[in-house]
Coordinates of N, CA, C and O in Angstrom, one line a residue:
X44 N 33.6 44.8 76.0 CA 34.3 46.0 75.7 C 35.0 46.6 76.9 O 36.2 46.8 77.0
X45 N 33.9 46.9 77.9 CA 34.7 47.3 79.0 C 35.7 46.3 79.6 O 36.6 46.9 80.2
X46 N 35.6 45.1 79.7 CA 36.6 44.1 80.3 C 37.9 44.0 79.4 O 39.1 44.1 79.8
X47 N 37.5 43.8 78.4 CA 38.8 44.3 77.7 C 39.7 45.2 78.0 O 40.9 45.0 78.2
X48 N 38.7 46.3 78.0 CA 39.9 47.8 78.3 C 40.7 47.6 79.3 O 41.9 48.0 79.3
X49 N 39.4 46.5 80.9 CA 40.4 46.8 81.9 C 41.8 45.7 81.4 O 43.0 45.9 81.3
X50 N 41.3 45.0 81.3 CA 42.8 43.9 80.8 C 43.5 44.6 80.0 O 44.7 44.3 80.4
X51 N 43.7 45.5 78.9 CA 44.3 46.2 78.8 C 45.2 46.8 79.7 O 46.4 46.5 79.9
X52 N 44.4 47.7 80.4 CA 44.8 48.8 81.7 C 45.3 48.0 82.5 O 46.4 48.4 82.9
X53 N 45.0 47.1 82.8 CA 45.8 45.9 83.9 C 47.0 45.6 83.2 O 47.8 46.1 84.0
X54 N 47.6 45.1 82.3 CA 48.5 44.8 81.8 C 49.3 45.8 81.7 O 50.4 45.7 82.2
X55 N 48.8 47.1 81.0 CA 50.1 48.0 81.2 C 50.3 48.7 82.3 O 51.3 49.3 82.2
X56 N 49.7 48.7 83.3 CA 50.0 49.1 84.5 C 51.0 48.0 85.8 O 51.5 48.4 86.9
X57 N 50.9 46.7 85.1 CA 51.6 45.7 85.8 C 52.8 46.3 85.2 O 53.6 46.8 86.1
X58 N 53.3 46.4 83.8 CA 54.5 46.6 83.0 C 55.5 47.8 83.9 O 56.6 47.8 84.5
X59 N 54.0 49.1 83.6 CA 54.5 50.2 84.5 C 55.3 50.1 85.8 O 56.2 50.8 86.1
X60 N 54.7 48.9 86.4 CA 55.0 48.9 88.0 C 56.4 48.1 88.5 O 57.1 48.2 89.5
X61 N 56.4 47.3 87.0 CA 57.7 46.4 87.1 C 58.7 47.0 86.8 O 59.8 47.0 87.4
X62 N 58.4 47.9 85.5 CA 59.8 48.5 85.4 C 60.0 50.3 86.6 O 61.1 50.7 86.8
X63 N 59.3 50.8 87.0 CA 59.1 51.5 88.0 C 60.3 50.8 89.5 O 61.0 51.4 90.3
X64 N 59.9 49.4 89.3 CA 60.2 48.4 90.8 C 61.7 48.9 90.2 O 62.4 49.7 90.8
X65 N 62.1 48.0 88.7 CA 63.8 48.0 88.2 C 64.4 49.3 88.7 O 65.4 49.3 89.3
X66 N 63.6 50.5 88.4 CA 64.0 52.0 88.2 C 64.8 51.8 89.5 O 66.0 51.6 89.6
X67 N 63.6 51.8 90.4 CA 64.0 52.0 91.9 C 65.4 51.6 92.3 O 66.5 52.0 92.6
X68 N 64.7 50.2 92.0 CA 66.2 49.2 92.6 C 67.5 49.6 92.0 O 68.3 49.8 92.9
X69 N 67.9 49.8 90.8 CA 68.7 50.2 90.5 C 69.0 51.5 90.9 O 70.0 51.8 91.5
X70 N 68.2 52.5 90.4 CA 69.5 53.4 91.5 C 69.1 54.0 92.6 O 69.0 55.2 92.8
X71 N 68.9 52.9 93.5 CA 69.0 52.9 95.0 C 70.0 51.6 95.7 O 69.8 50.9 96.6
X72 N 70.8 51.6 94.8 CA 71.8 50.4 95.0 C 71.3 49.0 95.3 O 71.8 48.2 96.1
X73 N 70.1 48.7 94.5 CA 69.4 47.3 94.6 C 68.4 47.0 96.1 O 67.9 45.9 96.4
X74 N 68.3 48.2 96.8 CA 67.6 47.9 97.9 C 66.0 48.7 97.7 O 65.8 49.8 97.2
X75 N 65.3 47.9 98.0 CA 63.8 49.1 98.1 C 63.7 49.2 99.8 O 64.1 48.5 100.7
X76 N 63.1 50.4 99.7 CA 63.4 50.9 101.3 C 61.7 50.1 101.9 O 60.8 50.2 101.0
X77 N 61.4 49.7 102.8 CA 60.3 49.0 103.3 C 59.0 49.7 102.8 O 58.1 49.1 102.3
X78 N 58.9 50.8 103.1 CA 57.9 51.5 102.1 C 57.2 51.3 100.9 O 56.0 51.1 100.7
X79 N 58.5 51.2 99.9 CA 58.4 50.7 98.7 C 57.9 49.1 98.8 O 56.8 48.8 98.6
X80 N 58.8 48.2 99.1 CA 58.2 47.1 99.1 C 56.6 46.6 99.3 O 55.8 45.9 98.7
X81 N 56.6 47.8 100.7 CA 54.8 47.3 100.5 C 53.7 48.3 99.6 O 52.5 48.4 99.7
X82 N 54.7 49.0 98.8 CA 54.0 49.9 98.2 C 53.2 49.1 96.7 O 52.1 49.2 96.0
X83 N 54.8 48.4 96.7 CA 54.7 47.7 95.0 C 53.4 45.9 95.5 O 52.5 45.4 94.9
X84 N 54.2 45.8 96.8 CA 53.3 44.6 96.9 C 51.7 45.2 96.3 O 51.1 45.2 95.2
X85 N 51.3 45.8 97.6 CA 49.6 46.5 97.1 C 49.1 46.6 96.1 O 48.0 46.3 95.7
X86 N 50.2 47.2 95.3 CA 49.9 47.6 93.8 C 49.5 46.3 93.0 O 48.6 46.2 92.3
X87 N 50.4 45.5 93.3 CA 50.5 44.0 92.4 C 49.7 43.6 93.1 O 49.0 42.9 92.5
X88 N 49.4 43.6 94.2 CA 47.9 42.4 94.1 C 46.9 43.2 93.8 O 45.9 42.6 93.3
X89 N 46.8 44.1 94.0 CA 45.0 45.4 93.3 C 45.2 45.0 91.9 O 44.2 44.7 91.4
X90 N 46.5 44.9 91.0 CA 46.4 44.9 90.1 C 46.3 43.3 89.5 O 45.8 43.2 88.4
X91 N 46.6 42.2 90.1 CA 46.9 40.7 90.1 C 45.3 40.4 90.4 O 44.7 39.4 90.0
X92 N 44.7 41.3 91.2 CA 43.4 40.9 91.1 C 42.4 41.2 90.2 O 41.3 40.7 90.0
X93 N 43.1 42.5 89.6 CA 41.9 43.1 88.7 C 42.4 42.4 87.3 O 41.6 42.5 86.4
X94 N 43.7 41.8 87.0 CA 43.9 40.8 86.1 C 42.7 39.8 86.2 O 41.7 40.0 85.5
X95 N 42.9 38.8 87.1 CA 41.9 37.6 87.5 C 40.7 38.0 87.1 O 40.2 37.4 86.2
X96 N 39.9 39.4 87.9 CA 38.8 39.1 87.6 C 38.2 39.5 86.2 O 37.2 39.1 85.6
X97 N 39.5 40.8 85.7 CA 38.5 40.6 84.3 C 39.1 39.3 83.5 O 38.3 38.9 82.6
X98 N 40.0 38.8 83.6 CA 40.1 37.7 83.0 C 39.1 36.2 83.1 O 39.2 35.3 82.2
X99 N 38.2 36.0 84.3 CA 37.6 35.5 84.7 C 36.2 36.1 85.0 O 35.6 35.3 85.7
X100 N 35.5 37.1 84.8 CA 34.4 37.6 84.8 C 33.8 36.7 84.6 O 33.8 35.8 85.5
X101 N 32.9 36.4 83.0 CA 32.1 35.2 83.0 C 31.8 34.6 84.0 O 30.8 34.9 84.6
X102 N 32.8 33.6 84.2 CA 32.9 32.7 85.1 C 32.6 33.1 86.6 O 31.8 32.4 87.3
X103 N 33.1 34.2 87.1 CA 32.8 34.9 88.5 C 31.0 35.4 88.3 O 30.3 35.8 89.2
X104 N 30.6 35.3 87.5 CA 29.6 36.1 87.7 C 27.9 34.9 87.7 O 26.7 35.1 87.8
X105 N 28.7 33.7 87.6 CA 27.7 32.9 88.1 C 27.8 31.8 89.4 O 27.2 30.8 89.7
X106 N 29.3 33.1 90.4 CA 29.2 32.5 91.6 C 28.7 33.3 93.1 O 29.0 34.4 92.6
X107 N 28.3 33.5 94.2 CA 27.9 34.3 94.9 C 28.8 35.1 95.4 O 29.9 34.7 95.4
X108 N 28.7 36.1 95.9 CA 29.5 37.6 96.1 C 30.5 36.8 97.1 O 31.5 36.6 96.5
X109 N 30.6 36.3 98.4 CA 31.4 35.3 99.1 C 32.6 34.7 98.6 O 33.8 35.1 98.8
X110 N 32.3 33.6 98.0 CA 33.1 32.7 96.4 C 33.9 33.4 95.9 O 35.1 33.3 96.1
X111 N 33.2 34.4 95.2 CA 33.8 35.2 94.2 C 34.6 36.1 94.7 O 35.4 36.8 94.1
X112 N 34.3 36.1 95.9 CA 35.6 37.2 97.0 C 36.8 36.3 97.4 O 37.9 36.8 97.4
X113 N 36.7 35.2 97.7 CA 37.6 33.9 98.4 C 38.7 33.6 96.8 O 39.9 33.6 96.7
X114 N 37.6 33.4 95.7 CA 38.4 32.8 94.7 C 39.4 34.1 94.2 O 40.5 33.8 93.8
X115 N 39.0 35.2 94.1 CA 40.0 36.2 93.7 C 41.1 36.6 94.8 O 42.1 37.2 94.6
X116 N 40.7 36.1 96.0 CA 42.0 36.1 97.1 C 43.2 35.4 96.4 O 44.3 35.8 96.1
X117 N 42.6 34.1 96.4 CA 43.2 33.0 96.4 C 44.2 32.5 95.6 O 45.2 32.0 95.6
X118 N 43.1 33.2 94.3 CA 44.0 33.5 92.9 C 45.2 34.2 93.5 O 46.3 33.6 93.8
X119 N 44.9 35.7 93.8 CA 45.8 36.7 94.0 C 47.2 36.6 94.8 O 48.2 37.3 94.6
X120 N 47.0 35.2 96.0 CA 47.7 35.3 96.8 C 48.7 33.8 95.8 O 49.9 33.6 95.8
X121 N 47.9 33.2 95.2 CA 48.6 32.2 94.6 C 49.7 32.8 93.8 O 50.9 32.6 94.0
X122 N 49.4 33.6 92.8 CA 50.5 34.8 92.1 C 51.8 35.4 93.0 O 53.0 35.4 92.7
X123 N 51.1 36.1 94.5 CA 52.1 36.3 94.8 C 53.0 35.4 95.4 O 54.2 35.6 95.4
X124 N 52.5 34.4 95.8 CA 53.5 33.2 96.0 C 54.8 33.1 95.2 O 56.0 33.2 95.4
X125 N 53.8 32.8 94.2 CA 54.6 32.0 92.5 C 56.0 33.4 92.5 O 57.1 33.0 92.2
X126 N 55.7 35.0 92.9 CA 56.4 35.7 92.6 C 57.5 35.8 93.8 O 58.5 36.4 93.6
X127 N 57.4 35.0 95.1 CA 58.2 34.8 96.7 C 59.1 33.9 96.1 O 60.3 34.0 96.3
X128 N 58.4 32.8 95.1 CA 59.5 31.6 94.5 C 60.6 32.3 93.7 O 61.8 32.0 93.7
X129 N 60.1 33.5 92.7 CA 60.9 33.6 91.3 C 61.8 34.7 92.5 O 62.6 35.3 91.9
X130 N 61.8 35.0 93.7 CA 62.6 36.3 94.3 C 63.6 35.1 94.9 O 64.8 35.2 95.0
X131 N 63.0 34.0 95.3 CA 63.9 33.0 96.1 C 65.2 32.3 95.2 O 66.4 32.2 95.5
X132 N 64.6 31.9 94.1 CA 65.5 31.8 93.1 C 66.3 32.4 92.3 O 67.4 32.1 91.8
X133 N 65.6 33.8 92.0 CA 66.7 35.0 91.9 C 68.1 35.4 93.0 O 69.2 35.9 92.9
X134 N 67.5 34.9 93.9 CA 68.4 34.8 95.2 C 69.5 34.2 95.4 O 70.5 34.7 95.7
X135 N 69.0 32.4 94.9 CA 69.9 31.4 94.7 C 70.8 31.3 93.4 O 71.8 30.6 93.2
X136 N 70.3 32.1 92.7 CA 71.0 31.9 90.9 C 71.8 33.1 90.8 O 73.0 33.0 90.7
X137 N 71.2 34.5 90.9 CA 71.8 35.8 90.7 C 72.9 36.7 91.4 O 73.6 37.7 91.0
X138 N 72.6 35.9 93.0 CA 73.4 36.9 93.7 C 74.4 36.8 93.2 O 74.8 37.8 92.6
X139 N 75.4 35.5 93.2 CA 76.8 35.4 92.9 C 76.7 35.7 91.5 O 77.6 36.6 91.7
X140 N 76.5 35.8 90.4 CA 76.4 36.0 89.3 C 76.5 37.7 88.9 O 77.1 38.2 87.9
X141 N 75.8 38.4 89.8 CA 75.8 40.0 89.9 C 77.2 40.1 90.8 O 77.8 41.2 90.7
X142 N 77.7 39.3 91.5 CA 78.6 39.9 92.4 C 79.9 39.6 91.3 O 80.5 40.6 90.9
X143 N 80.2 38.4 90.8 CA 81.1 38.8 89.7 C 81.3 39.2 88.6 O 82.4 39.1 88.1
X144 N 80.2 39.6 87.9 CA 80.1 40.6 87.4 C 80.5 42.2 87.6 O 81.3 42.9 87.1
X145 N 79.6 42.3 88.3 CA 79.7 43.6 89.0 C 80.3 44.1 90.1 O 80.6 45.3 90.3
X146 N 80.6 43.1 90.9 CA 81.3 43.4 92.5 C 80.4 44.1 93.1 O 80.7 45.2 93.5
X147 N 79.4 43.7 93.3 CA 78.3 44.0 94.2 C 77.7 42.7 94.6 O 77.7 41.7 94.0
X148 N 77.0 42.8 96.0 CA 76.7 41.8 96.7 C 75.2 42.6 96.8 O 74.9 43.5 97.6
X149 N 74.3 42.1 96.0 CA 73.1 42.1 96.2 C 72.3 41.2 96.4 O 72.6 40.0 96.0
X150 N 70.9 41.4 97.2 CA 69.8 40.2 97.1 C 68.3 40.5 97.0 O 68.0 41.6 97.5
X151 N 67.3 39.8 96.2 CA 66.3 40.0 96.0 C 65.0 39.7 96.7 O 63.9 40.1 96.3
X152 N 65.3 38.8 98.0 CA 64.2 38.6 99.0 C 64.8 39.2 100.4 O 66.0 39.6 100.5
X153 N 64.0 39.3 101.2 CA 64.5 39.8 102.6 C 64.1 38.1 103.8 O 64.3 37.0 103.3
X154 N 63.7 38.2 104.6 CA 63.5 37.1 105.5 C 62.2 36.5 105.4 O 61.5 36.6 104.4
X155 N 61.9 36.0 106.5 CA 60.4 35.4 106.3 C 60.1 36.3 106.5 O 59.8 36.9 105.5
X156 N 59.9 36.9 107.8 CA 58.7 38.4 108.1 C 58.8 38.9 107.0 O 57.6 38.9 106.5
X157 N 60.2 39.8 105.8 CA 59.6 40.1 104.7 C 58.9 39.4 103.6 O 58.5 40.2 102.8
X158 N 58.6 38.5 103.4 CA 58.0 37.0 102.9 C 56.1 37.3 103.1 O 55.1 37.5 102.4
X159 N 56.5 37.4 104.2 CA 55.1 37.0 104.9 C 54.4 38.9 104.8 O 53.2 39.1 104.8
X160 N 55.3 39.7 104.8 CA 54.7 41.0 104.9 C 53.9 41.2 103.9 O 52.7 41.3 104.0
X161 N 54.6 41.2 102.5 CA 54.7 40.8 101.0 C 53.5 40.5 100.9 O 52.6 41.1 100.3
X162 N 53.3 39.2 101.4 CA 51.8 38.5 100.9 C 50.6 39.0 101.7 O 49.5 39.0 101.1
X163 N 50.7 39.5 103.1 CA 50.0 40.5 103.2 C 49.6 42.0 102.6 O 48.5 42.6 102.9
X164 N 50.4 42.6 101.7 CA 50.1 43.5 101.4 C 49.5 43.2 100.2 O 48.6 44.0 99.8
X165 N 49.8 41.9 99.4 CA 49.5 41.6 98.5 C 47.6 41.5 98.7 O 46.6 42.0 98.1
X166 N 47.6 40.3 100.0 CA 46.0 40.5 100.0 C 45.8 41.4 100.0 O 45.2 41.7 99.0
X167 N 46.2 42.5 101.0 CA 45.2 43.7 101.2 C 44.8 44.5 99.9 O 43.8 45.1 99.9
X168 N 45.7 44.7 98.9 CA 45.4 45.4 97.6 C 44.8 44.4 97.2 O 44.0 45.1 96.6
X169 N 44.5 43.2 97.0 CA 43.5 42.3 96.3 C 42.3 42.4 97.0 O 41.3 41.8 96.4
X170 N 42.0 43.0 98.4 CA 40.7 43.2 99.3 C 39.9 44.5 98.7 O 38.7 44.6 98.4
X171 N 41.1 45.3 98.7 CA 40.6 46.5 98.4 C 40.3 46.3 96.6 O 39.1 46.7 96.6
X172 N 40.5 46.1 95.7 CA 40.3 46.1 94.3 C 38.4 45.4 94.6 O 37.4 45.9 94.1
X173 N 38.3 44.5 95.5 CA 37.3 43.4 95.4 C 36.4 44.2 96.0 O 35.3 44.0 95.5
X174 N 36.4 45.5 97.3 CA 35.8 46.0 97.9 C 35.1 47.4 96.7 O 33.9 47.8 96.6
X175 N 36.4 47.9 95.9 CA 36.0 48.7 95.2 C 34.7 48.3 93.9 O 33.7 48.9 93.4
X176 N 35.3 47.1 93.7 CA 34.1 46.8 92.4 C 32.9 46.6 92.9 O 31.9 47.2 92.4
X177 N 32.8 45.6 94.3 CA 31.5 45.6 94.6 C 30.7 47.0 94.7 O 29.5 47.2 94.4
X178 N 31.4 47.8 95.1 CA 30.7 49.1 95.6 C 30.3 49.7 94.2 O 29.1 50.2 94.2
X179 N 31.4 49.8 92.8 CA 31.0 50.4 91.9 C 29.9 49.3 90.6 O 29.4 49.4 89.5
X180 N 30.0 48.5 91.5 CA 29.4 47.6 90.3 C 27.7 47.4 91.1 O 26.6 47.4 90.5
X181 N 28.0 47.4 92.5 CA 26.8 47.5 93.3 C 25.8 48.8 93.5 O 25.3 48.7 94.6
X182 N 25.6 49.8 92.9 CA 25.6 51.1 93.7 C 24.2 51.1 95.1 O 24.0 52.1 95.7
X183 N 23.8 50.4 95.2 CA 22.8 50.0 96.4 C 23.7 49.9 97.7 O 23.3 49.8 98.8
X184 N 25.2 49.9 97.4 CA 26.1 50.0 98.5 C 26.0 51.2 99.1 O 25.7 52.1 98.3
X185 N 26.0 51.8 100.6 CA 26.1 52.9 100.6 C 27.5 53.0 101.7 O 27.6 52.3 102.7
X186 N 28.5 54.3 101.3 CA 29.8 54.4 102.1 C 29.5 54.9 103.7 O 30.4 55.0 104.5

């Protein structure tokens, strides 16, 4: 019941975030200001991870606290990958396509450092999601 709900809550809060991202970009002339980028990364991996793990509970819960921290990275960071490709190819397919359409010269990835930032912030909201459960799922944890 409760894992449900979160999968629920996880899903519409991914929804939330994506169209939140469109909001932005559009009317800020297709740019997110670096802030934003690492704001939305965090979000999507806290939330990319709390996908995984309630979708994978079961399964996580007959591996050791370690594992089960490594494997929801991994997941997490594999997603944001998958999401560096669909920005790379949006890149390659859309710019010219928005430009004559529209006459605007937009783009949807920034360089490697932003690449590489991206998947950092991505871990760190997938650290912090994994730090939060253990503590609420552990309460012998003490802050």
């Amino acid at each position: 019941m409760i894992l449900e709900l979160m999968l629920k809550l996880t899903l519409t809060l991914m929804i939330l975030l994506l169209l939140a991202n469109v909001y932005l970009l559009t009317t800020k002339d297709w740019i997110a200001t670096m802030a934003e980028s690492m704001a939305f990364h965090f979000l999507g991996g806290f939330l990319a991870a709390m996908l995984v793990f309630s979708l994978y509970h079961s399964e996580f819960a007959k591996l050791s606290q370690p594992v089960r921290l490594l494997t929801v990275v991994a997941m997490t960071l594999m997603i944001g990958v998958f999401w560096e490709f669909s920005e790379y190819i949006a890149n390659q397919i859309l710019t010219n396509w928005i430009y004559q359409a529209y006459h605007y010269r937009g783009y949807f990835m920034g360089d490697l450092d932003d690449t590489v930032q991206d998947l950092a912030m991505d871990t760190i909201g997938a650290l912090t999601f994994i730090i939060l459960s253990f503590k609420f799922a552990n309460p012998k944890i003490k802050s």
